[in-house]
Coordinates of C-alpha atoms and ligand atoms in Angstrom, one line a residue:
M1088 CA 35.0 -6.2 3.7
S1089 CA 35.4 -9.7 5.9
T1090 CA 32.7 -9.5 7.1
Q1091 CA 30.8 -9.3 4.4
T1092 CA 30.0 -12.8 3.5
A1093 CA 26.8 -13.9 5.4
S1094 CA 25.5 -11.1 5.2
P1095 CA 22.0 -11.1 3.2
P1096 CA 22.8 -10.0 0.0
G1097 CA 23.4 -6.1 -0.1
G1098 CA 22.9 -6.6 3.6
D1099 CA 25.1 -2.9 4.6
R1100 CA 23.6 -1.2 1.6
V1101 CA 20.5 -2.2 3.6
L1102 CA 21.9 -1.8 6.8
T1103 CA 23.7 1.5 5.9
R1104 CA 19.7 2.8 4.3
L1105 CA 19.0 2.0 8.0
L1106 CA 20.9 4.4 9.0
T1107 CA 20.6 7.6 7.1
T1108 CA 17.4 7.3 6.7
Y1109 CA 16.7 7.3 10.8
L1110 CA 19.9 9.2 12.2
R1111 CA 19.1 12.1 9.9
P1112 CA 17.9 14.1 12.4
Y1113 CA 19.9 13.1 14.7
R1114 CA 22.2 14.7 12.6
R1115 CA 23.2 18.8 14.7
E1116 CA 24.0 15.7 17.6
L1117 CA 26.0 14.2 16.4
T1118 CA 27.9 16.0 15.1
I1119 CA 28.5 17.9 18.3
V1120 CA 29.0 14.1 19.2
V1121 CA 32.1 14.4 16.8
A1122 CA 33.3 16.9 17.6
L1123 CA 34.1 16.6 21.6
Q1124 CA 35.3 13.3 20.4
L1125 CA 37.7 14.8 18.5
V1126 CA 39.1 17.0 21.2
G1127 CA 38.8 14.2 24.0
T1128 CA 40.9 12.6 21.9
V1129 CA 43.5 15.4 20.5
A1130 CA 43.4 16.1 24.4
S1131 CA 44.3 12.2 25.6
L1132 CA 46.4 12.1 22.9
Y1133 CA 48.5 14.9 24.8
L1134 CA 48.5 13.7 27.3
P1135 CA 51.4 10.7 26.9
S1136 CA 53.8 13.0 25.4
L1137 CA 53.6 15.8 28.3
N1138 CA 54.1 12.7 30.1
A1139 CA 57.1 12.6 27.6
D1140 CA 58.6 16.1 28.5
I1141 CA 58.1 15.7 33.2
I1142 CA 60.7 12.4 33.0
D1143 CA 62.5 14.3 29.6
N1144 CA 63.3 17.8 31.5
G1145 CA 62.0 18.1 34.9
V1146 CA 63.0 14.6 36.3
A1147 CA 65.8 13.9 35.1
R1148 CA 66.8 17.4 35.6
G1149 CA 65.4 17.3 38.8
D1150 CA 63.6 20.7 38.1
T1151 CA 60.9 20.5 40.5
S1152 CA 58.9 23.4 39.9
Y1153 CA 58.6 22.4 36.6
I1154 CA 57.4 19.4 37.4
V1155 CA 54.5 21.2 39.3
D1156 CA 54.0 23.1 36.3
Q1157 CA 53.0 20.3 33.7
G1158 CA 51.5 18.1 36.5
V1159 CA 48.8 21.0 37.2
W1160 CA 48.9 21.4 32.6
M1161 CA 48.4 17.4 32.4
L1162 CA 45.3 18.0 35.2
V1163 CA 43.8 19.9 33.4
V1164 CA 44.7 18.1 29.4
S1165 CA 42.8 15.5 32.2
L1166 CA 39.7 17.0 32.7
L1167 CA 39.1 19.2 29.2
Q1168 CA 39.2 15.2 28.0
I1169 CA 37.1 13.8 30.9
A1170 CA 34.3 16.1 30.4
C1171 CA 34.4 15.6 26.9
S1172 CA 33.7 12.2 26.7
I1173 CA 31.6 12.5 29.4
V1174 CA 29.4 14.9 26.9
A1175 CA 29.3 13.3 23.8
V1176 CA 28.6 9.5 25.6
R1177 CA 25.4 11.7 26.7
Y1178 CA 24.8 13.0 23.5
G1179 CA 25.7 9.3 21.7
T1180 CA 23.5 7.5 24.2
R1181 CA 20.5 9.4 23.4
T1182 CA 21.2 9.5 20.0
A1183 CA 21.0 5.5 20.0
M1184 CA 18.4 5.8 22.1
A1185 CA 16.0 8.2 20.0
F1186 CA 16.8 6.2 16.6
G1187 CA 15.9 3.2 18.5
R1188 CA 12.7 4.3 19.1
D1189 CA 12.1 5.9 16.0
V1190 CA 12.8 2.9 14.1
R1191 CA 10.6 0.7 16.3
S1192 CA 8.2 3.4 15.6
G1193 CA 8.5 2.8 11.8
V1194 CA 7.8 -0.4 11.9
F1195 CA 4.9 -0.7 14.3
H1196 CA 3.3 1.6 12.5
R1197 CA 3.9 -0.3 9.3
V1198 CA 2.7 -3.7 10.6
G1199 CA 0.1 -1.9 11.4
S1200 CA -0.8 -1.0 8.2
F1201 CA -0.3 -4.8 7.4
S1202 CA -3.2 -6.5 6.0
A1203 CA -4.2 -10.5 7.2
Q1204 CA -2.3 -11.4 4.8
E1205 CA 1.0 -9.4 5.1
V1206 CA 0.6 -10.4 8.6
A1207 CA 0.5 -14.7 8.3
R1208 CA 3.3 -14.2 5.7
F1209 CA 5.3 -12.8 8.2
G1210 CA 3.8 -14.1 11.3
A1211 CA 4.2 -12.8 14.3
P1212 CA 6.3 -14.9 16.3
S1213 CA 8.7 -12.5 13.9
L1214 CA 6.9 -9.2 13.7
I1215 CA 7.3 -9.3 17.5
T1216 CA 10.8 -10.1 16.9
R1217 CA 12.3 -7.8 14.5
T1218 CA 10.5 -5.0 16.3
T1219 CA 12.1 -5.9 19.5
N1220 CA 15.3 -7.9 19.6
D1221 CA 16.1 -6.9 15.6
V1222 CA 15.8 -3.0 16.8
Q1223 CA 17.4 -3.7 19.5
Q1224 CA 20.5 -4.8 17.9
I1225 CA 21.0 -1.2 15.9
Q1226 CA 20.5 0.3 18.4
V1227 CA 23.6 -1.4 20.4
L1228 CA 25.6 -0.4 17.3
V1229 CA 24.5 2.9 17.1
V1230 CA 25.5 3.6 20.6
M1231 CA 29.1 1.8 19.7
L1232 CA 29.7 4.0 16.9
T1233 CA 28.2 7.4 18.4
T1234 CA 30.5 6.3 21.8
M1235 CA 33.6 4.8 20.3
F1236 CA 34.4 4.5 17.1
V1237 CA 34.6 7.9 15.8
A1238 CA 37.1 7.9 17.8
A1239 CA 38.7 4.8 16.7
P1240 CA 40.3 6.2 12.9
I1241 CA 40.8 10.0 14.6
M1242 CA 43.1 7.9 17.4
S1243 CA 45.1 5.3 15.4
V1244 CA 46.0 8.3 12.9
A1245 CA 46.9 10.5 15.0
G1246 CA 48.7 8.0 17.3
V1247 CA 50.4 7.0 14.4
V1248 CA 51.7 10.4 14.1
M1249 CA 52.3 11.3 17.9
A1250 CA 54.2 8.2 18.2
L1251 CA 57.0 8.9 14.9
R1252 CA 57.7 12.4 16.2
E1253 CA 58.6 10.5 19.4
D1254 CA 60.9 8.3 18.0
V1255 CA 61.2 7.2 14.7
G1256 CA 63.6 4.2 14.6
L1257 CA 60.7 2.3 16.4
S1258 CA 58.4 2.6 13.8
W1259 CA 59.0 -0.4 12.4
L1260 CA 57.0 -1.8 15.1
L1261 CA 54.5 -0.3 14.4
L1262 CA 54.2 -2.0 11.0
V1263 CA 54.6 -5.4 13.1
C1264 CA 52.1 -5.1 16.1
V1265 CA 49.2 -2.7 14.3
P1266 CA 48.3 -5.5 10.7
V1267 CA 49.3 -8.4 12.8
L1268 CA 46.5 -7.4 15.5
A1269 CA 44.0 -6.4 13.1
V1270 CA 44.4 -9.2 11.2
A1271 CA 44.2 -12.4 14.4
I1272 CA 40.9 -10.0 14.8
A1273 CA 39.7 -10.0 11.3
M1274 CA 40.1 -14.7 11.6
I1275 CA 37.8 -14.7 14.4
T1276 CA 34.9 -12.4 13.1
V1277 CA 34.9 -13.9 10.0
R1278 CA 34.1 -17.4 12.1
M1279 CA 31.2 -15.3 13.9
V1280 CA 29.9 -13.9 11.1
P1281 CA 27.4 -16.9 9.7
L1282 CA 26.4 -18.0 13.3
F1283 CA 24.7 -14.4 14.0
R1284 CA 22.0 -14.8 10.7
R1285 CA 21.1 -18.4 12.1
Q1286 CA 20.8 -16.9 16.1
Q1287 CA 18.5 -14.2 14.5
E1288 CA 16.3 -17.6 13.2
R1289 CA 16.2 -19.3 16.4
I1290 CA 15.6 -16.9 18.5
D1291 CA 12.3 -16.2 16.3
H1292 CA 11.9 -20.2 16.5
V1293 CA 11.9 -20.0 20.5
N1294 CA 9.1 -17.1 19.8
R1295 CA 7.2 -18.9 17.5
V1296 CA 7.2 -22.5 19.4
L1297 CA 6.8 -20.3 22.7
R1298 CA 3.8 -17.9 22.0
E1299 CA 1.4 -22.1 20.0
Q1300 CA 2.5 -23.5 24.1
L1301 CA 1.2 -21.0 25.6
T1302 CA -1.8 -19.5 22.9
G1303 CA -2.8 -23.4 22.4
V1304 CA -2.0 -24.4 26.7
R1305 CA -5.3 -25.7 26.7
V1306 CA -5.3 -28.4 23.6
V1307 CA -1.5 -28.9 25.1
R1308 CA -3.7 -30.4 28.4
A1309 CA -6.3 -32.1 27.2
F1310 CA -4.1 -33.8 24.5
V1311 CA -1.6 -34.3 26.8
R1312 CA 1.0 -33.5 24.7
E1313 CA 3.1 -31.9 27.7
K1314 CA 5.7 -33.8 27.4
A1315 CA 6.1 -33.7 23.5
E1316 CA 5.5 -29.7 24.3
T1317 CA 8.9 -30.0 26.9
E1318 CA 10.9 -31.6 24.4
R1319 CA 9.9 -28.9 21.4
F1320 CA 10.8 -25.7 22.7
A1321 CA 14.0 -28.0 25.0
D1322 CA 15.5 -28.4 21.7
A1323 CA 14.2 -25.3 19.8
N1324 CA 15.8 -23.4 23.0
A1325 CA 19.4 -26.4 22.5
Q1326 CA 19.5 -24.8 19.2
L1327 CA 19.7 -22.1 19.9
T1328 CA 22.2 -21.6 23.3
D1329 CA 24.0 -24.0 20.8
I1330 CA 24.5 -21.0 18.4
A1331 CA 24.3 -18.2 21.0
L1332 CA 27.4 -20.4 22.7
R1333 CA 30.1 -20.9 19.5
A1334 CA 29.5 -17.3 18.8
G1335 CA 29.8 -16.3 22.6
R1336 CA 33.4 -18.6 22.6
L1337 CA 34.5 -17.2 19.1
Q1338 CA 33.6 -13.7 21.7
A1339 CA 35.7 -14.3 24.3
M1340 CA 38.3 -15.3 22.1
I1341 CA 39.2 -11.6 20.9
F1342 CA 39.9 -10.5 24.4
P1343 CA 42.8 -13.2 25.7
T1344 CA 44.1 -12.2 21.4
V1345 CA 44.4 -9.0 22.3
M1346 CA 45.4 -9.2 25.3
L1347 CA 48.5 -11.6 24.5
I1348 CA 49.4 -9.1 21.4
F1349 CA 49.4 -5.9 23.5
N1350 CA 51.4 -7.9 26.2
V1351 CA 53.9 -9.2 23.6
S1352 CA 53.7 -5.9 21.6
S1353 CA 54.8 -3.6 25.4
V1354 CA 58.1 -5.8 26.0
A1355 CA 58.8 -5.5 22.0
V1356 CA 59.2 -1.9 22.6
L1357 CA 60.3 -1.4 25.8
W1358 CA 63.5 -4.1 24.4
F1359 CA 64.2 -2.2 22.0
G1360 CA 63.8 0.4 23.4
A1361 CA 66.3 0.4 26.2
H1362 CA 68.7 -0.3 23.6
R1363 CA 68.3 2.7 21.4
V1364 CA 67.8 4.3 24.9
A1365 CA 70.9 2.6 26.6
D1366 CA 73.1 3.5 22.9
G1367 CA 72.1 7.0 23.4
E1368 CA 69.5 8.0 20.7
M1369 CA 66.0 7.9 22.6
Q1370 CA 65.5 9.4 26.1
V1371 CA 63.5 7.8 28.5
G1372 CA 60.0 10.1 28.7
A1373 CA 60.1 9.2 24.7
L1374 CA 60.5 5.9 25.3
T1375 CA 56.9 5.6 27.7
A1376 CA 55.4 8.2 25.4
F1377 CA 55.8 6.0 22.2
L1378 CA 54.8 2.8 24.6
A1379 CA 51.7 4.8 25.9
Y1380 CA 50.8 5.3 22.1
L1381 CA 51.2 1.9 20.5
L1382 CA 48.7 1.3 23.0
Q1383 CA 46.6 4.0 22.5
I1384 CA 46.7 2.4 18.9
L1385 CA 45.8 -1.2 19.1
M1386 CA 43.6 -0.1 21.7
S1387 CA 41.5 1.6 18.6
V1388 CA 42.2 -1.1 16.4
M1389 CA 40.7 -3.7 19.1
M1390 CA 37.6 -1.2 19.3
A1391 CA 37.0 -0.4 15.2
S1392 CA 37.4 -4.2 15.2
F1393 CA 35.7 -5.1 17.7
I1394 CA 32.4 -2.8 17.2
S1395 CA 32.6 -4.3 12.9
T1396 CA 32.1 -7.4 15.3
L1397 CA 28.5 -6.4 15.1
V1398 CA 27.9 -5.2 12.3
P1399 CA 27.6 -8.1 10.4
R1400 CA 24.7 -9.5 13.4
A1401 CA 23.0 -5.3 13.0
S1402 CA 23.1 -5.9 9.1
V1403 CA 21.1 -9.1 8.8
S1404 CA 18.9 -6.8 11.4
A1405 CA 18.3 -4.3 9.8
G1406 CA 17.7 -6.6 6.5
R1407 CA 15.3 -7.9 8.7
I1408 CA 14.2 -4.9 9.6
M1409 CA 13.9 -3.0 6.5
E1410 CA 11.8 -5.8 4.4
V1411 CA 9.2 -4.9 7.0
I1412 CA 9.4 -1.4 6.5
E1413 CA 9.0 -2.2 2.7
T1414 CA 6.2 -4.5 2.3
E1415 CA 3.6 -2.5 0.4
P1416 CA 0.1 -2.9 2.4
S1417 CA -1.6 -5.8 0.0
V1418 CA -4.9 -3.0 0.9
H1419 CA -3.5 0.7 0.4
A1420 CA -6.0 3.7 1.1
P1421 CA -6.5 5.0 -2.5
V1422 CA -4.8 8.4 -3.8
E1423 CA -8.1 10.2 -4.5
P1424 CA -10.9 8.1 -2.8
V1425 CA -13.8 8.2 -3.7
A1426 CA -16.7 9.2 -1.0
A1427 CA -20.0 7.0 -0.9
S1428 CA -23.1 9.1 -1.1
F1429 CA -25.2 7.8 0.9
G1430 CA -27.1 7.4 4.2
R1431 CA -27.9 3.6 4.2
G1432 CA -26.4 0.1 3.7
E1433 CA -25.2 -1.3 0.8
V1434 CA -22.9 -4.3 -0.6
S1435 CA -23.3 -5.4 -3.7
F1436 CA -20.7 -8.0 -5.0
H1437 CA -20.2 -8.7 -9.1
S1438 CA -17.9 -11.5 -10.1
A1439 CA -15.5 -11.5 -7.7
E1440 CA -13.1 -13.3 -6.9
F1441 CA -10.4 -14.6 -4.3
R1442 CA -7.4 -15.8 -4.7
Y1443 CA -4.6 -16.7 -2.0
P1444 CA -1.3 -15.3 -3.0
G1445 CA 0.5 -18.7 -4.6
A1446 CA -3.1 -20.9 -4.8
D1447 CA -3.8 -22.7 -7.8
A1448 CA -7.5 -21.6 -7.3
P1449 CA -8.9 -18.9 -6.1
V1450 CA -11.2 -19.6 -2.7
L1451 CA -13.8 -17.1 -3.8
R1452 CA -14.8 -18.1 -7.7
S1453 CA -17.0 -15.4 -9.7
T1454 CA -19.8 -14.3 -7.5
S1455 CA -23.0 -12.3 -7.6
F1456 CA -24.7 -10.4 -5.1
S1457 CA -25.9 -7.8 -2.9
V1458 CA -28.1 -6.6 -0.6
G1459 CA -30.2 -3.9 0.2
A1460 CA -30.2 -1.7 2.6
G1461 CA -33.3 -3.1 5.3
Q1462 CA -32.2 -6.5 4.1
T1463 CA -30.9 -9.6 5.4
T1464 CA -29.0 -11.7 3.6
A1465 CA -27.5 -15.4 5.1
I1466 CA -24.6 -17.2 3.7
I1467 CA -24.5 -20.5 4.8
G1468 CA -22.1 -23.2 3.7
S1469 CA -19.9 -26.6 5.0
T1470 CA -16.5 -25.4 6.5
G1471 CA -14.1 -24.0 4.0
S1472 CA -16.4 -23.3 1.8
G1473 CA -14.9 -19.4 1.7
K1474 CA -18.0 -17.5 3.7
T1475 CA -15.5 -15.8 6.0
T1476 CA -13.5 -15.0 2.9
L1477 CA -16.3 -13.2 1.1
M1478 CA -17.1 -11.5 4.9
S1479 CA -13.5 -9.7 5.0
L1480 CA -13.8 -8.6 0.9
I1481 CA -16.2 -5.7 2.2
P1482 CA -13.9 -3.7 5.9
R1483 CA -11.0 -4.7 3.2
L1484 CA -9.7 -6.6 5.2
I1485 CA -7.9 -8.5 2.5
D1486 CA -8.7 -7.4 -1.3
V1487 CA -10.7 -8.9 -4.4
T1488 CA -8.4 -10.5 -7.4
A1489 CA -11.2 -10.3 -10.0
G1490 CA -14.1 -8.5 -10.3
E1491 CA -14.9 -6.1 -7.3
V1492 CA -17.3 -5.5 -3.6
R1493 CA -19.3 -2.4 -3.7
V1494 CA -20.6 -0.6 -0.3
G1495 CA -23.2 2.8 -1.1
G1496 CA -22.6 2.1 -5.0
V1497 CA -19.0 2.6 -4.6
D1498 CA -16.3 0.0 -5.3
V1499 CA -13.9 -1.1 -1.3
R1500 CA -10.9 0.0 -3.2
E1501 CA -11.8 4.3 -4.5
Q1502 CA -12.9 4.9 -0.8
D1503 CA -11.0 5.7 2.5
P1504 CA -10.5 2.5 4.0
E1505 CA -11.5 4.1 7.6
A1506 CA -14.4 6.1 6.3
L1507 CA -15.8 2.6 4.8
R1508 CA -14.6 0.9 8.1
S1509 CA -16.4 3.2 9.8
R1510 CA -19.7 2.4 8.5
I1511 CA -19.6 -1.3 9.2
G1512 CA -19.6 -3.8 12.5
L1513 CA -18.1 -6.1 12.3
V1514 CA -18.2 -9.4 14.4
P1515 CA -15.9 -11.9 13.8
Q1516 CA -16.8 -15.3 13.7
A1517 CA -13.2 -15.8 17.3
S1518 CA -14.6 -13.4 18.7
Y1519 CA -11.8 -11.5 20.4
L1520 CA -12.5 -9.0 23.1
F1521 CA -9.3 -6.4 24.9
T1522 CA -7.7 -6.7 28.6
G1523 CA -9.4 -3.2 29.9
T1524 CA -13.9 -3.0 30.9
V1525 CA -16.9 -3.6 29.6
R1526 CA -16.8 0.1 28.5
S1527 CA -13.5 0.2 27.3
N1528 CA -14.5 -2.7 25.2
L1529 CA -17.7 -0.7 24.3
Q1530 CA -16.0 2.4 22.8
H1531 CA -13.9 0.3 20.1
G1532 CA -17.6 -0.4 18.6
A1533 CA -18.1 4.0 19.4
P1534 CA -16.1 6.1 21.4
D1535 CA -18.7 8.0 22.3
A1536 CA -21.8 5.8 22.8
T1537 CA -23.2 6.9 26.3
D1538 CA -24.1 4.4 28.8
E1539 CA -27.2 3.9 27.6
Q1540 CA -26.9 3.4 24.4
M1541 CA -24.7 0.8 25.3
W1542 CA -27.2 -0.3 27.6
T1543 CA -29.3 -1.0 24.5
A1544 CA -27.2 -2.9 22.5
L1545 CA -26.3 -5.1 25.5
D1546 CA -29.7 -5.6 25.4
I1547 CA -30.0 -6.9 22.4
A1548 CA -27.3 -8.8 22.6
Q1549 CA -28.7 -10.8 25.0
S1550 CA -25.7 -9.7 27.4
R1551 CA -27.3 -7.3 30.8
D1552 CA -27.7 -9.8 32.7
F1553 CA -24.0 -11.6 33.1
V1554 CA -22.9 -7.8 32.5
T1555 CA -24.9 -7.1 36.1
A1556 CA -23.7 -10.3 37.6
M1557 CA -19.8 -9.1 36.1
G1558 CA -20.5 -5.0 38.1
G1559 CA -22.0 -3.6 35.4
L1560 CA -19.6 -1.6 32.6
D1561 CA -16.6 -1.2 34.1
A1562 CA -16.2 -4.9 35.1
T1563 CA -12.6 -5.8 34.3
I1564 CA -12.2 -8.0 30.5
S1565 CA -9.1 -9.9 31.3
Q1566 CA -6.7 -10.4 27.5
G1567 CA -8.8 -11.2 24.8
G1568 CA -11.6 -11.7 26.6
A1569 CA -10.1 -14.7 28.8
N1570 CA -12.0 -14.4 32.3
L1571 CA -15.8 -14.7 29.4
S1572 CA -17.4 -18.3 28.6
G1573 CA -16.5 -18.3 24.7
G1574 CA -20.9 -17.2 24.4
Q1575 CA -20.2 -14.4 26.2
R1576 CA -17.1 -13.5 24.3
Q1577 CA -19.3 -13.6 21.1
R1578 CA -22.2 -11.8 22.6
L1579 CA -19.5 -9.1 23.9
S1580 CA -18.7 -8.5 20.3
I1581 CA -21.9 -9.0 18.6
A1582 CA -22.9 -5.5 21.2
R1583 CA -19.4 -3.9 20.3
A1584 CA -20.4 -3.4 16.5
L1585 CA -24.2 -3.2 18.0
V1586 CA -23.3 -0.3 19.3
R1587 CA -21.3 1.6 16.4
R1588 CA -25.3 2.0 14.8
P1589 CA -23.3 0.9 11.2
D1590 CA -25.3 1.1 8.0
V1591 CA -24.0 -2.5 7.1
Y1592 CA -23.4 -5.4 9.8
L1593 CA -21.8 -8.3 9.3
F1594 CA -21.9 -11.6 11.4
D1595 CA -19.4 -14.5 10.9
D1596 CA -21.2 -17.5 12.7
S1597 CA -21.3 -14.8 15.8
F1598 CA -24.9 -17.4 16.7
S1599 CA -22.4 -20.5 16.8
A1600 CA -22.1 -20.6 20.6
L1601 CA -25.3 -19.4 21.4
D1602 CA -27.7 -22.4 22.6
L1603 CA -31.0 -21.9 20.4
A1604 CA -33.2 -20.0 22.9
T1605 CA -31.3 -17.4 23.2
D1606 CA -30.2 -17.5 19.7
A1607 CA -33.7 -16.9 18.7
A1608 CA -34.5 -14.1 20.7
L1609 CA -31.3 -12.2 19.8
R1610 CA -32.5 -11.9 16.6
A1611 CA -35.1 -11.1 17.4
A1612 CA -34.0 -8.7 19.1
L1613 CA -32.3 -7.3 16.3
R1614 CA -34.9 -7.1 13.7
P1615 CA -36.1 -3.4 14.7
Y1616 CA -33.2 -2.0 15.4
T1617 CA -31.4 -3.6 12.3
R1618 CA -34.2 -2.2 10.5
D1619 CA -32.7 0.3 8.1
A1620 CA -28.9 -1.7 7.5
A1621 CA -27.8 -4.4 5.0
V1622 CA -27.4 -6.9 6.8
I1623 CA -25.1 -9.9 6.4
V1624 CA -25.3 -13.1 8.3
V1625 CA -23.1 -16.5 8.0
A1626 CA -24.4 -19.3 10.2
Q1627 CA -23.9 -22.9 10.0
R1628 CA -28.1 -23.4 11.3
V1629 CA -30.9 -22.7 8.9
S1630 CA -32.9 -22.0 12.0
T1631 CA -30.8 -19.0 12.0
V1632 CA -31.0 -18.2 8.5
A1633 CA -34.1 -19.8 7.9
Q1634 CA -35.6 -15.8 8.1
A1635 CA -33.8 -14.3 6.6
D1636 CA -34.8 -12.4 2.7
Q1637 CA -32.7 -14.1 1.0
I1638 CA -30.3 -16.6 1.3
L1639 CA -27.5 -18.0 -0.6
V1640 CA -25.4 -21.1 0.1
L1641 CA -22.3 -21.6 -1.1
E1642 CA -20.1 -24.4 -1.7
N1643 CA -15.7 -24.6 -2.5
G1644 CA -16.4 -20.8 -3.2
E1645 CA -19.0 -20.6 -5.6
I1646 CA -23.1 -19.2 -4.4
V1647 CA -24.4 -23.0 -5.9
G1648 CA -28.2 -21.8 -4.9
R1649 CA -30.0 -18.2 -3.6
G1650 CA -33.6 -17.4 -2.8
T1651 CA -35.5 -17.8 0.2
H1652 CA -35.4 -21.6 2.1
R1653 CA -38.8 -22.0 0.9
E1654 CA -37.4 -21.3 -2.9
L1655 CA -33.8 -23.8 -2.0
M1656 CA -35.5 -25.9 -1.0
D1657 CA -38.1 -26.7 -3.7
N1658 CA -34.9 -26.0 -5.9
C1659 CA -31.4 -26.3 -4.3
P1660 CA -30.3 -30.0 -3.2
T1661 CA -26.9 -28.4 -1.6
Y1662 CA -29.5 -26.5 0.8
L1663 CA -32.0 -29.8 1.7
E1664 CA -28.8 -32.0 2.5
I1665 CA -27.8 -29.0 4.8
V1666 CA -31.7 -29.0 6.1
H1667 CA -32.2 -31.8 6.2
S1668 CA -28.7 -32.6 8.5
Q1669 CA -29.9 -30.5 10.5
L1670 CA -34.4 -31.1 10.8
T1671 CA -36.7 -33.8 11.6
P1672 CA -38.6 -33.1 8.1
E1673 CA -41.6 -31.6 10.0
E1674 CA -39.5 -28.8 11.1
A1675 CA -38.2 -28.8 7.1
S1676 CA -41.3 -28.3 5.6
Ligands
ATP1137 N1 -4.7 -17.6 5.0 C1 -4.7 -18.6 3.7 N2 -3.4 -18.7 2.9 C2 -4.7 -20.4 2.6 N3 -5.3 -21.0 2.0 C3 -6.3 -20.0 3.1 C4 -5.9 -19.5 4.7 N4 -6.8 -18.8 4.6 C5 -8.4 -19.7 4.5 N5 -7.7 -20.2 3.4 C6 -8.0 -20.8 2.8 O1 -9.9 -20.9 2.4 C7 -10.4 -21.6 2.6 C8 -11.8 -20.7 2.7 O2 -11.8 -20.5 4.0 P1 -12.2 -19.1 5.1 O3 -12.5 -18.7 6.3 O4 -13.8 -18.4 4.0 O5 -13.7 -20.3 5.6 P2 -15.6 -20.5 5.7 O6 -16.0 -21.0 4.7 O7 -15.5 -19.4 6.5 O8 -15.3 -21.8 7.3 P3 -15.4 -22.7 7.7 O9 -17.3 -22.6 8.1 O10 -15.6 -23.5 9.0 O11 -15.2 -20.4 8.6 C9 -10.3 -22.6 2.7 O12 -10.3 -23.6 1.9 C10 -9.2 -22.6 3.1 O13 -8.4 -23.5 3.2
MG1138 MG1 -15.3 -19.2 8.6

């Protein structure tokens, strides 16, 4: 097929696979649609020959009662045809919409199972376009297929048969007009095909730019980049407009071309038909019927060609959708999960290594350590030393590339991710809150926490004052927690982890936005609360880590020192360097 030129390799195959997979549940509805379309098409094919009959046998002979009889019959056939079309379109569109919903839900669930790595690979803007616009493209195709396309082949084959029944002498006109129309439309669509893939990519691009600018609006303002960013958006927009215009212009050519061919064909039929009528080889009714059939045939050829212009675009979208659906998340649940039988947390790393796909060097190298229940381990290290990476391995946000990480004595990869995660309270480096209330955000930590438990968590997280000022547990939180300060956000995300009462606490640089006094008060309140749990704290400040049972000093993905504050002061130059950069000598000793 000509439409394959710019599709991705096997693009049409991917489209077929997507359609068959997701339309399978709707076989019954589709059968009904095809059946109704069949009846409707037969009815509309019958009309011209009835009309011819009225002209030749009624009008020509002046037989009024024959005209009325046949006219009533024509009316019945028309109503039947209308009824069939209405019901077929209803079923067809409902099926197409249901199909769209299923595909969207399929993509959505797959994206939901992705680890940070897969999300980073596609990029959030592209995942959004794929879930919305790309699904839409295929949905449009399915609407067209179910409502129009089914009728086209029936119409053209039966139309040819009916036309030949009316008059064989004019049949050569079919042999000329139909191929001319098909070739003309094919020539236009072939040129449209390559534009579609680029159009989807440019939609991605516009989304990416816009999203980046909205998220980074403060940076844009603060650095007076508005002009440059406006230009960047205008550029992305102009590129999309350009390609859409080019595709649109080609699409706009289809209609005039079709009309030209239609009208030239009609003139030809009338011209040659009139000679045959004059020679007595053909009746007037037959001529009108022949003309009607020719137009019906051309119409269905046009419909089929028009729909086939949608196929390349849908193929591109199908490829993009299937790419998401068929990407296996790198973090997946084990077939037979092992339940870690432990009441209290206990985390250990055994020569754990993590390497980003395609990176030359691992960002975390042969890391081994263990944290017992009731112990606090602090991790300190310069930016980019791999602290967040190390933390992400524990709740399996990413998986080790060598070695292993155990929680409760069992390799995390052998545990059910949900069971594992429900035992972990993570406070991520970038605090993120969801639209809702303080209560609904804390419920992310523990869905059935009581108000009292929530207030205890808020107390420890030093948030009682500002939450009360905001209006208590039912105070509104806007998207991402935008109506809170950075420190307030951080404290609420600490409370969210606390209310869960997990076996393992992970604080990734969670005290950085707090002033020293609040930091100290929070840590003091935290100690009795987390007595039975394993606690891992990532921090930049020596004052935050000094009292930990064990401190790990991370440098370039390697542990270069471990021990208590005192021990490290004596034997770890890197630690000493950090301490001296932050404290006065008296404080340090
Ligand atoms: N998606 C990624 N792809 C490739 N490399 C990455 C990716 N994310 C992080 N890295 C690299 O991994 C290294 C460790 O990053 P990580 O976030 O663990 O550092 P960190 O110690 O938490 O730093 P910070 O103190 O600034 O939070 C960095 O050098 C970074 O360049
Ligand atoms: Mg970090």
